[in-house]
PDB file of C-alpha atoms in Angstrom:
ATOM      1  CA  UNK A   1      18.385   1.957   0.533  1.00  0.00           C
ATOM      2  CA  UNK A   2      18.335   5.713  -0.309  1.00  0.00           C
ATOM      3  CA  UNK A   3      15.867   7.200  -3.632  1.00  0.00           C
ATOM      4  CA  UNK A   4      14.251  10.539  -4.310  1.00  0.00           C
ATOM      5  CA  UNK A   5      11.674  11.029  -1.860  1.00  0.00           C
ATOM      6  CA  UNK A   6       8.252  10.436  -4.312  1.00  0.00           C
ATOM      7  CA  UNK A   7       5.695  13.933  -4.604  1.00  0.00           C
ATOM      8  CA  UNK A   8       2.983  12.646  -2.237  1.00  0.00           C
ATOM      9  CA  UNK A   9      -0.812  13.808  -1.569  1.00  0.00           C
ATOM     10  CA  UNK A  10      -2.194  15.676   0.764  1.00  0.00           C
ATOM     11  CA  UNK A  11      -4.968  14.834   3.033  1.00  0.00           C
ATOM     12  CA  UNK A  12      -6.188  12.628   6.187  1.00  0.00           C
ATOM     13  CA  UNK A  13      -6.645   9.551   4.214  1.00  0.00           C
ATOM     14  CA  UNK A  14      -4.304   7.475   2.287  1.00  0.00           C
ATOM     15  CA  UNK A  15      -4.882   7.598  -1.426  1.00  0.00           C
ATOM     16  CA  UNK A  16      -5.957  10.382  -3.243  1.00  0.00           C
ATOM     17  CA  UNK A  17      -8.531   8.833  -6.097  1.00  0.00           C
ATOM     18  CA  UNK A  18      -7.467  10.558  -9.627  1.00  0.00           C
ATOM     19  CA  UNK A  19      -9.746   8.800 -11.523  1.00  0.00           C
ATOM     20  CA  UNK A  20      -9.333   5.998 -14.264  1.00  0.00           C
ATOM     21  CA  UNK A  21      -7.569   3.593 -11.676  1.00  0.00           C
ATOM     22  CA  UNK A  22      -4.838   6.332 -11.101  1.00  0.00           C
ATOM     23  CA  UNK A  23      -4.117   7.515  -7.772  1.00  0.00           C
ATOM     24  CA  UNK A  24      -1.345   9.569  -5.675  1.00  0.00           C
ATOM     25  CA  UNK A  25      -0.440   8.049  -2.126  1.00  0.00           C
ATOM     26  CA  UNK A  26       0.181  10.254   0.872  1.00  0.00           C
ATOM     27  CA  UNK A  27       2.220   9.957   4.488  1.00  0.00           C
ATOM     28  CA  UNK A  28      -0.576   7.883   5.589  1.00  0.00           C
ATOM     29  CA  UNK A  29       0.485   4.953   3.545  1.00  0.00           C
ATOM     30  CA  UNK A  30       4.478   5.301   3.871  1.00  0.00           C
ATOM     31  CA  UNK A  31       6.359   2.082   4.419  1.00  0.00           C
ATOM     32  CA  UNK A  32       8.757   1.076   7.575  1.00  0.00           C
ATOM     33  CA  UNK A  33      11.417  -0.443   5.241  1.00  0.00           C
ATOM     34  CA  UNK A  34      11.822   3.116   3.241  1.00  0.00           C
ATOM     35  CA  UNK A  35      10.570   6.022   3.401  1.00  0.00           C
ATOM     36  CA  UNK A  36      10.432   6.393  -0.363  1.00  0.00           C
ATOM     37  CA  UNK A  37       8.297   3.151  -0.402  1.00  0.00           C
ATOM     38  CA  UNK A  38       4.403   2.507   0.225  1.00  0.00           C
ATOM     39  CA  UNK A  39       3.716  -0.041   3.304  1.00  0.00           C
ATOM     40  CA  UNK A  40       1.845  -3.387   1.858  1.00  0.00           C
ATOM     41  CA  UNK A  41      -1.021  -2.739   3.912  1.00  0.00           C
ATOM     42  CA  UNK A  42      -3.543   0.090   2.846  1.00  0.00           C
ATOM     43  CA  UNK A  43      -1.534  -0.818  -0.674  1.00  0.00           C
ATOM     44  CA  UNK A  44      -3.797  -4.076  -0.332  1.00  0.00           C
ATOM     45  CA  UNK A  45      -6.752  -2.540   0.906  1.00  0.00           C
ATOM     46  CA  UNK A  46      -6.840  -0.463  -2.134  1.00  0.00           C
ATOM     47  CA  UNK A  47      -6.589  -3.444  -4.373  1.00  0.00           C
ATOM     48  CA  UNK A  48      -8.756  -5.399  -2.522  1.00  0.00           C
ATOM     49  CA  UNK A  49     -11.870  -1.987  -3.268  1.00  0.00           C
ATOM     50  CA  UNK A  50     -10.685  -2.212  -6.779  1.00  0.00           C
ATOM     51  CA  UNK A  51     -11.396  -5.898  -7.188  1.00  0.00           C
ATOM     52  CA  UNK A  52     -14.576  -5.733  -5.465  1.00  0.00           C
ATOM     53  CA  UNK A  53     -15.885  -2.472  -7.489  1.00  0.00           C
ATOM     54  CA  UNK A  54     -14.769  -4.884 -10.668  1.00  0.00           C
ATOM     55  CA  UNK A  55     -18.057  -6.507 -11.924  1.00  0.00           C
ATOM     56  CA  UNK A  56     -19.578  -6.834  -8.725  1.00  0.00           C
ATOM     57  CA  UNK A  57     -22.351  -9.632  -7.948  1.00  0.00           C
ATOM     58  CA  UNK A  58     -24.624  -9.739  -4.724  1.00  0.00           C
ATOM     59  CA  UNK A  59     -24.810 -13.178  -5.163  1.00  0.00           C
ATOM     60  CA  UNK A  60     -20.588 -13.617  -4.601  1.00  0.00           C
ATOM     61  CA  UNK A  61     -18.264 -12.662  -2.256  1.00  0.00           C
ATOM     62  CA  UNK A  62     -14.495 -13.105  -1.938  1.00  0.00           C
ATOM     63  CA  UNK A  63     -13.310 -15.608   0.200  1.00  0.00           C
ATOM     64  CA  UNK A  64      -9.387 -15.983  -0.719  1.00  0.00           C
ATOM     65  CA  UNK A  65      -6.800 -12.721  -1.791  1.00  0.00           C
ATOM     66  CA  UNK A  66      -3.954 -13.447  -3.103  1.00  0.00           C
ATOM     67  CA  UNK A  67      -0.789 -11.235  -3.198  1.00  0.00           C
ATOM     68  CA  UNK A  68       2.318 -11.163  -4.644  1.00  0.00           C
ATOM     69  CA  UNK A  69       4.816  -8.641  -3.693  1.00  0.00           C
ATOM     70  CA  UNK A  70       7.224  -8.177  -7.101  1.00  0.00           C
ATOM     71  CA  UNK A  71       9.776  -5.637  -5.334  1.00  0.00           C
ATOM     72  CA  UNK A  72       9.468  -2.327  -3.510  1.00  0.00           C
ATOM     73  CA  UNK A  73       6.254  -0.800  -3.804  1.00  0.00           C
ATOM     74  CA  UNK A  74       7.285   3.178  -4.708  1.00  0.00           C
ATOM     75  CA  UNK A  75       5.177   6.305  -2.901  1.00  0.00           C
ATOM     76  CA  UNK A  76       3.627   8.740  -5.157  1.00  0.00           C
ATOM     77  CA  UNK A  77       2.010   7.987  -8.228  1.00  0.00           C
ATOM     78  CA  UNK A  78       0.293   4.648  -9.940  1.00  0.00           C
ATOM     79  CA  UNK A  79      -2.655   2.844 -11.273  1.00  0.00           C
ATOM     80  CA  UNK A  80      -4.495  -0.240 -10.527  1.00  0.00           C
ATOM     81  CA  UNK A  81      -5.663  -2.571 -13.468  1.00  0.00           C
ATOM     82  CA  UNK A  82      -8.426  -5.005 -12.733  1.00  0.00           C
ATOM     83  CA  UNK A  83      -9.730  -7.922 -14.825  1.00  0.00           C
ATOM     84  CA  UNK A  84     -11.419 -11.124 -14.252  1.00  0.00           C
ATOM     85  CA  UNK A  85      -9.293 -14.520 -15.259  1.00  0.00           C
ATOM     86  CA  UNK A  86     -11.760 -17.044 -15.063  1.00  0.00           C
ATOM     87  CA  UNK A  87     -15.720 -15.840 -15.222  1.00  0.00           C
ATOM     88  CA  UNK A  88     -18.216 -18.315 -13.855  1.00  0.00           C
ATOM     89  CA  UNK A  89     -21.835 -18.971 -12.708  1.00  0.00           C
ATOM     90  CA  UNK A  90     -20.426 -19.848  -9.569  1.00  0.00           C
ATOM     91  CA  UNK A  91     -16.717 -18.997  -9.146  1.00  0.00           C
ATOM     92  CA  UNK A  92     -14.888 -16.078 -10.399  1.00  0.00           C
ATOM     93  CA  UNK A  93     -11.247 -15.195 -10.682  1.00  0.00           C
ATOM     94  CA  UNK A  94     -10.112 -12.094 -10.819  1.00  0.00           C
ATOM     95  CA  UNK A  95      -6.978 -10.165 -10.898  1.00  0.00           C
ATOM     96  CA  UNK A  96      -5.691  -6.538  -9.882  1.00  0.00           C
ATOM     97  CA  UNK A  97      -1.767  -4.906 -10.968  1.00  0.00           C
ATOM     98  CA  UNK A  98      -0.723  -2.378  -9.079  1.00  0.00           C
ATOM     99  CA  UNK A  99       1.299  -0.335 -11.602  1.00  0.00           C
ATOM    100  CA  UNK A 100       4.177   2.183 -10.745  1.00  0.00           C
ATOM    101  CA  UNK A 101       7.177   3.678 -12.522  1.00  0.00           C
ATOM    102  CA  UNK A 102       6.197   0.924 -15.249  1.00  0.00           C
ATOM    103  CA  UNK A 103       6.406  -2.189 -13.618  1.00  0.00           C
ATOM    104  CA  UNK A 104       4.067  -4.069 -11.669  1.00  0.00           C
ATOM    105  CA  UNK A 105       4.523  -3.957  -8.141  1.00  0.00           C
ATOM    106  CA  UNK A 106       1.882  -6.010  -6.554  1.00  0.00           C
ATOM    107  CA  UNK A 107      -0.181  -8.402  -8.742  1.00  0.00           C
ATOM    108  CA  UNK A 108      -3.197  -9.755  -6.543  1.00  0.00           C
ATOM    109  CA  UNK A 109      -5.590 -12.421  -7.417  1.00  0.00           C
ATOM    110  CA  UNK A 110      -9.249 -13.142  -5.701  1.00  0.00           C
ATOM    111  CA  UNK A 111     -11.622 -16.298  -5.752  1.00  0.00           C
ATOM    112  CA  UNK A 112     -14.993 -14.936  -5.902  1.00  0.00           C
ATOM    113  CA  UNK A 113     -17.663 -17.437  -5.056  1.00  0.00           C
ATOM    114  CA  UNK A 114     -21.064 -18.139  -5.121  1.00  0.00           C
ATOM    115  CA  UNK A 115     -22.816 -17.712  -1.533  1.00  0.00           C
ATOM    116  CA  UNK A 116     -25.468 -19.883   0.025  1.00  0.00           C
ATOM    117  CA  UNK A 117     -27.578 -20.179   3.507  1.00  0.00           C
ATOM    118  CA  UNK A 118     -25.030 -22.606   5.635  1.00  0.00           C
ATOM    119  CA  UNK A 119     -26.007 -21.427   8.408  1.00  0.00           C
ATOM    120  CA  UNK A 120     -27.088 -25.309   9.568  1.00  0.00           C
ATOM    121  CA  UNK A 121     -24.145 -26.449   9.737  1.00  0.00           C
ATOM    122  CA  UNK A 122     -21.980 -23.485  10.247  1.00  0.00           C
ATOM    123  CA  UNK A 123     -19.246 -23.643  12.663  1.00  0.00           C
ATOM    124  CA  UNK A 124     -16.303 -22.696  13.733  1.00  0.00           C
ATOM    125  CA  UNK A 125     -13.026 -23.834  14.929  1.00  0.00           C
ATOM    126  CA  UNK A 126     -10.995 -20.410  15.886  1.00  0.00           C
ATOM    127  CA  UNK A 127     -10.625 -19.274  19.222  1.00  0.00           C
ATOM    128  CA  UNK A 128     -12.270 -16.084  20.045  1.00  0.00           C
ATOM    129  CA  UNK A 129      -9.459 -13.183  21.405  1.00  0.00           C
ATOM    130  CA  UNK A 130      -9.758 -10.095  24.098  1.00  0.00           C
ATOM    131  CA  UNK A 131     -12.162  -7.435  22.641  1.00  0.00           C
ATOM    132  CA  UNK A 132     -10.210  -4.218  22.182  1.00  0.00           C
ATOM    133  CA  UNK A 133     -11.346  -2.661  25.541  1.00  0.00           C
ATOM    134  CA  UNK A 134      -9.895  -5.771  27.472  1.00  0.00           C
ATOM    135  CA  UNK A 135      -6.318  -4.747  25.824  1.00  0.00           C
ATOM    136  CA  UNK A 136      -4.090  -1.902  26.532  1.00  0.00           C
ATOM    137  CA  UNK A 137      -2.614   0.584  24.134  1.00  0.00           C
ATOM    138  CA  UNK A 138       0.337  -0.379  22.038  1.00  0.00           C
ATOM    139  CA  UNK A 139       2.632   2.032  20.129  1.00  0.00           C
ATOM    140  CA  UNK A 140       3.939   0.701  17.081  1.00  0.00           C
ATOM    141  CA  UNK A 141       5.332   3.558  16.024  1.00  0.00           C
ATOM    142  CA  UNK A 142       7.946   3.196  19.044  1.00  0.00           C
ATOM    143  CA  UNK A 143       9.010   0.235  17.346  1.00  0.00           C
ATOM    144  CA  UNK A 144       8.377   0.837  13.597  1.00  0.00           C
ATOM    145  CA  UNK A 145       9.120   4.159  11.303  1.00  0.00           C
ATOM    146  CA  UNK A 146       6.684   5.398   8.735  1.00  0.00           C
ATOM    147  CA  UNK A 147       3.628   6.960   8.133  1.00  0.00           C
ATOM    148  CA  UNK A 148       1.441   4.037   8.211  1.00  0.00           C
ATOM    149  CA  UNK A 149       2.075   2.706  11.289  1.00  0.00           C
ATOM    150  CA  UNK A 150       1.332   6.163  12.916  1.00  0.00           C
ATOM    151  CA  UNK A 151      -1.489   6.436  11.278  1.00  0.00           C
ATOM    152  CA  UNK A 152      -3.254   3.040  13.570  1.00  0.00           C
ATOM    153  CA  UNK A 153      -4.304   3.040  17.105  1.00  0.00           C
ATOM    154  CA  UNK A 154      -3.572  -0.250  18.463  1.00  0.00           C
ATOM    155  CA  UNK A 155      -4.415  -2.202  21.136  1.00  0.00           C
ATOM    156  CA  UNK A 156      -2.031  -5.234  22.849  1.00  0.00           C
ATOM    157  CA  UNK A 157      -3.866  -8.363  24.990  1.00  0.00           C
ATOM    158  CA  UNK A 158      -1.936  -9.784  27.993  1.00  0.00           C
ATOM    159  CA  UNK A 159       0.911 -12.126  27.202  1.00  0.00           C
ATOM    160  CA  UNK A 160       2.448 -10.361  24.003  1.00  0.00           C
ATOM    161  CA  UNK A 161       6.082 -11.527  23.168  1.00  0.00           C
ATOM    162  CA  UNK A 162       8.642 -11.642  20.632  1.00  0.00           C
ATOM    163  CA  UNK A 163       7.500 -14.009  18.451  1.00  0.00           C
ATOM    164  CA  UNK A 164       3.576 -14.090  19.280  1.00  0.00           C
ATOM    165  CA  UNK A 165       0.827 -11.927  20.616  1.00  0.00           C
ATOM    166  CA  UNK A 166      -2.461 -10.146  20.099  1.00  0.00           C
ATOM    167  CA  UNK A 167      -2.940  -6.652  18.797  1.00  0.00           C
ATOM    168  CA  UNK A 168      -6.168  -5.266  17.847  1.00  0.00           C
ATOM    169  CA  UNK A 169      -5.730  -2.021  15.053  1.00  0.00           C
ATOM    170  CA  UNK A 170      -8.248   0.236  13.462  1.00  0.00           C
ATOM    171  CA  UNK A 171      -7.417   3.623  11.368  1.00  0.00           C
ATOM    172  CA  UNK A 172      -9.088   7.031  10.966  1.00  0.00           C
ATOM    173  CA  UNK A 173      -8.089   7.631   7.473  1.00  0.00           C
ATOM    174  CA  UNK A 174     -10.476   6.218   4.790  1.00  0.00           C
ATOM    175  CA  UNK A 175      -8.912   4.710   2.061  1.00  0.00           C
ATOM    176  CA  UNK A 176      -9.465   6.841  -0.244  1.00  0.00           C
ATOM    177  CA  UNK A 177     -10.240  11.284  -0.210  1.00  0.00           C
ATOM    178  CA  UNK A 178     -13.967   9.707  -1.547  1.00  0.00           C
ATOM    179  CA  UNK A 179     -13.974   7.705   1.655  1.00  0.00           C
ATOM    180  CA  UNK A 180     -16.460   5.517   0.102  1.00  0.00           C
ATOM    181  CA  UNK A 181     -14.793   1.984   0.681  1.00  0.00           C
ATOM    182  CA  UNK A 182     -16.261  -0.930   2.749  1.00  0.00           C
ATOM    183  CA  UNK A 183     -15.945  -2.502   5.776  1.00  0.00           C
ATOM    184  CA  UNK A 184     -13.883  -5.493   4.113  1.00  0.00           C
ATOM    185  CA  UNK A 185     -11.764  -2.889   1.892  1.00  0.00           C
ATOM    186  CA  UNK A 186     -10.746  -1.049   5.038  1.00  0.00           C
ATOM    187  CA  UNK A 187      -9.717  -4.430   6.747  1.00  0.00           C
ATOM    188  CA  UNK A 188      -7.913  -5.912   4.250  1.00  0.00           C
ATOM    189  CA  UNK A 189      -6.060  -2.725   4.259  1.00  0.00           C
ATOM    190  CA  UNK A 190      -4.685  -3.408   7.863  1.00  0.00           C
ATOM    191  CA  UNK A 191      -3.983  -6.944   7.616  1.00  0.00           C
ATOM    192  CA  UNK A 192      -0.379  -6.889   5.932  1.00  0.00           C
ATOM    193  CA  UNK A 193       0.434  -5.242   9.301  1.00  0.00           C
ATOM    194  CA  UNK A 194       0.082  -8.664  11.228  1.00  0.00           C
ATOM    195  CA  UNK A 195       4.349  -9.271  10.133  1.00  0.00           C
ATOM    196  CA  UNK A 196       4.965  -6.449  12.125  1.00  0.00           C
ATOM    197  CA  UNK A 197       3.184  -6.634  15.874  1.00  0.00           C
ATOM    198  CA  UNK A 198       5.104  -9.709  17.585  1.00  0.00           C
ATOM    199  CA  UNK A 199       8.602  -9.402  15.411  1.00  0.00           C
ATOM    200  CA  UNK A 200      11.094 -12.287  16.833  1.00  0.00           C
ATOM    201  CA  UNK A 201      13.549  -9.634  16.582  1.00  0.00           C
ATOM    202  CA  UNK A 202      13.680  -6.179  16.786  1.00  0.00           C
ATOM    203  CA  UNK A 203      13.843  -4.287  13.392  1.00  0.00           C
ATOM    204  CA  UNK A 204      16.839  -1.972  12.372  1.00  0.00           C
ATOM    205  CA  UNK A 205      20.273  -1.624  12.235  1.00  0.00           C
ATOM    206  CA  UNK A 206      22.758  -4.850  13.509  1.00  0.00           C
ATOM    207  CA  UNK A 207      19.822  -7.215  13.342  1.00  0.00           C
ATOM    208  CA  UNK A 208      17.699  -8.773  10.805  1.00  0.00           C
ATOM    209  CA  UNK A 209      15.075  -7.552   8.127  1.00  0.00           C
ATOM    210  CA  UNK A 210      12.278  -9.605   7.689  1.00  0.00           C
ATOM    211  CA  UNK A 211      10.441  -8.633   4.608  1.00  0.00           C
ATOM    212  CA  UNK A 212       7.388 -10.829   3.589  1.00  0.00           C
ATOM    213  CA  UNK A 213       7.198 -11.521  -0.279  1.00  0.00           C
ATOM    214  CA  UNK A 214       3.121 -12.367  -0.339  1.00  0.00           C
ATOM    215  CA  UNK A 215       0.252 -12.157   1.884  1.00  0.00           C
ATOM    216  CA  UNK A 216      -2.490 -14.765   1.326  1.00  0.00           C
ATOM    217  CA  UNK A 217      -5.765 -14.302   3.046  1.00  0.00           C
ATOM    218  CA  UNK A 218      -8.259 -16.997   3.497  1.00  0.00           C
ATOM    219  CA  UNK A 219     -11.962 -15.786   4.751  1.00  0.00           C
ATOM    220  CA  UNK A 220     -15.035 -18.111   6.180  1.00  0.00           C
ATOM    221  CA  UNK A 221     -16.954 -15.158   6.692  1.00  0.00           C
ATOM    222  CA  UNK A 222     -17.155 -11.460   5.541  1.00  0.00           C
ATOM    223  CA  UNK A 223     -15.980  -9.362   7.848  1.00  0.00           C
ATOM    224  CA  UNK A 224     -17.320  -5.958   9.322  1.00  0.00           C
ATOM    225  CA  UNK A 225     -16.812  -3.031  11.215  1.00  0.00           C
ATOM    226  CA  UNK A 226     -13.926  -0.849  12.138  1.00  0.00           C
ATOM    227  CA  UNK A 227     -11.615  -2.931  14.475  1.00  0.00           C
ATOM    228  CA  UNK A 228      -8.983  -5.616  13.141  1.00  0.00           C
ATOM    229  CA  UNK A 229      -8.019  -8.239  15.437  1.00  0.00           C
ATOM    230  CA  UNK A 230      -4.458 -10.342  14.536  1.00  0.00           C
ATOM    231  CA  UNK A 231      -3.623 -13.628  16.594  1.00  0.00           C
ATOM    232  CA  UNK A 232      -0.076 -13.863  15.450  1.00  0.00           C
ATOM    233  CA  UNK A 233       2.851 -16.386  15.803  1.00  0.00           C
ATOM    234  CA  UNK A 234       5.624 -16.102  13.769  1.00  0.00           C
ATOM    235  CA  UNK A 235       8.370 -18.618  12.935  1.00  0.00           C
ATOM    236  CA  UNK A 236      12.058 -18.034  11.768  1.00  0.00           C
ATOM    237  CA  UNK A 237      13.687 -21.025   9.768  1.00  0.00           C
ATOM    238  CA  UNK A 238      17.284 -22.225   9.585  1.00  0.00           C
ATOM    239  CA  UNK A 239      17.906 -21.180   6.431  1.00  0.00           C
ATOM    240  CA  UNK A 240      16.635 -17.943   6.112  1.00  0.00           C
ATOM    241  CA  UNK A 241      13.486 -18.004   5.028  1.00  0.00           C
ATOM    242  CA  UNK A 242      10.126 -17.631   8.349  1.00  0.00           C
ATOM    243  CA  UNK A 243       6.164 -17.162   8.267  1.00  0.00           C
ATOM    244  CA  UNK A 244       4.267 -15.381   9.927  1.00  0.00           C
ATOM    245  CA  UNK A 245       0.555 -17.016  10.838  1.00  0.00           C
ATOM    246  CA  UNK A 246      -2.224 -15.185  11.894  1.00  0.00           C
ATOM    247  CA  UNK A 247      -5.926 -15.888  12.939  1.00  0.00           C
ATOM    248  CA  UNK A 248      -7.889 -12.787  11.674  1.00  0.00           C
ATOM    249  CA  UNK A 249     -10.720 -11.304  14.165  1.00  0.00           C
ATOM    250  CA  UNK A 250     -13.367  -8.560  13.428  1.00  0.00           C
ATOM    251  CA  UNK A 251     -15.715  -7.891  16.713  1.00  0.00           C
ATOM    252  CA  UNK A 252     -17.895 -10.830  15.866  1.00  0.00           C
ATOM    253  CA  UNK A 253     -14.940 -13.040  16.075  1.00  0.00           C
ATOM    254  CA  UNK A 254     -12.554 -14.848  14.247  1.00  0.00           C
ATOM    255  CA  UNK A 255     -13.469 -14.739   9.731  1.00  0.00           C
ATOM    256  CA  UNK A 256     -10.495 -16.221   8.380  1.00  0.00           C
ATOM    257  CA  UNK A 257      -6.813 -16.621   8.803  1.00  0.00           C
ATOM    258  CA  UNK A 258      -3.402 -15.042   6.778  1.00  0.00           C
ATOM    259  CA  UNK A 259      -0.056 -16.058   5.722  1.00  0.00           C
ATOM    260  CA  UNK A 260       3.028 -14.189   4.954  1.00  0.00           C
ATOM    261  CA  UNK A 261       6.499 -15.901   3.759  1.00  0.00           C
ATOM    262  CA  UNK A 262       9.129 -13.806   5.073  1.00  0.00           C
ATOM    263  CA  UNK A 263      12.870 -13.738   3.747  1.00  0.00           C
ATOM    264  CA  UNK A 264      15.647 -12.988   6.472  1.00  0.00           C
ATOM    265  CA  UNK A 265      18.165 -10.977   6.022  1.00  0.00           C
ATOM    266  CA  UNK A 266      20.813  -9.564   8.150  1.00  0.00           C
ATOM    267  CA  UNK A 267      21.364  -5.735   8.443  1.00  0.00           C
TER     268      UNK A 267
END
């Protein structure tokens, strides 16, 4: 697909914060599809700050994001309009657009609940994975284009395959030029890139595309730090249509888990 390349930002972070909900991407957060497209990943993240900036509670926290990808998501300039569906004492729905050219490109929706000591009774069934400095250095950018994916160190655990594997990611760019984001903004911002670390086949020309249309992400616990770990496994259908599965991992373990549907399409 060819387009006018979009007037990007400059700076060592993704988005460039105009004020109002408006903001101007930059090469950081470039797609691997087109290069006149934004990648789904820090696109997220910075829905996933806006939503939790919207009406904030310290008694809540999200636990389940919800996105919907409505077609290519265009580089340069948009806004991001947040609002809450369904108020409650102790569940909240709320809702972000992520508005460019005059259409909505992403629309994302977050359960906000109530939070409690559980601690009792807390437990855990997902496996724990290699901690970064058990895995060697993986270059996605040999495999993918853009300016995302050179914008991530990554790390790769033993046994990584077509199809399934373990790569640990973390970025240097802040979300934002305010760099004031948190810990779970900054992760969810790296978790769309779990579609692209253990691809069945490889991406390009005279092979298949694999585009996912959503990217739901279910969390048991908040997660922290720098470091994004992604247990992935992904699964191609007969009829052109795959997932791809992933337990998520911050350095305290595993928080949650994602799904993307993916449609296949020949090149």
């Amino acid at each position: 697909m060819t387009a006018a390349l979009p007037e990007l930002a400059d700076g060592d972070f993704y988005y460039q914060a105009l004020g109002g909900g408006h903001f101007r991407s930059t090469i950081h957060a470039q797609g691997a599809w087109n290069e006149h497209e934004q990648h789904m990943a820090p696109a997220s993240g910075l829905m996933a700050d806006s939503l939790e900036r919207h009406e904030p509670r310290a008694d809540m926290r999200m636990a389940r994001l919800s996105y919907e990808i409505l077609g290519l998501i265009p580089g340069g300039g948009f806004h991001i309009e947040t609002t809450t569906l369904r108020p409650g004492r102790t569940i909240e729905l709320l809702q972000a657009e992520l508005v460019a050219n005059g259409r909505v490109a992403i629309r994302a929706t977050a359960w906000r609940m109530i939070t409690s000591d559980t601690s009792a009774v807390a437990a855990v069934e997902d496996t724990t994975i290699p901690a970064p400095d058990e895995c060697k250095p993986f270059d996605g950018a040999a495999i993918w284009p853009g300016g995302y994916i050179r914008s991530l160190e990554m790390r790769v655990a033993e046994g990584h395959r077509p199809g399934a594997g373990i790569v640990w990611l973390r970025t240097q760019h802040p979300l934002t030029d305010k760099a004031d984001s948190g810990d779970l903004a900054r992760l969810m911002g790296l978790v769309d890139t779990a579609n692209g670390i253990a691809a069945r086949v490889p991406p390009g020309k005279d092979s298949y595309a694999f585009p996912n249309l959503d990217l739901q992400i279910h969390m048991y616990r908040r997660p922290e730090d720098e470091w994004l770990g992604l247990d992935n496994a992904v699964s191609f259908g007969t009829d052109g249509i795959g997932l791809t599965s992933t337990v998520l991992h911050d350095l305290q373990g595993p928080f949650g888990r994602a799904e993307q549907i993916l449609t296949l399409r020949r090149t």
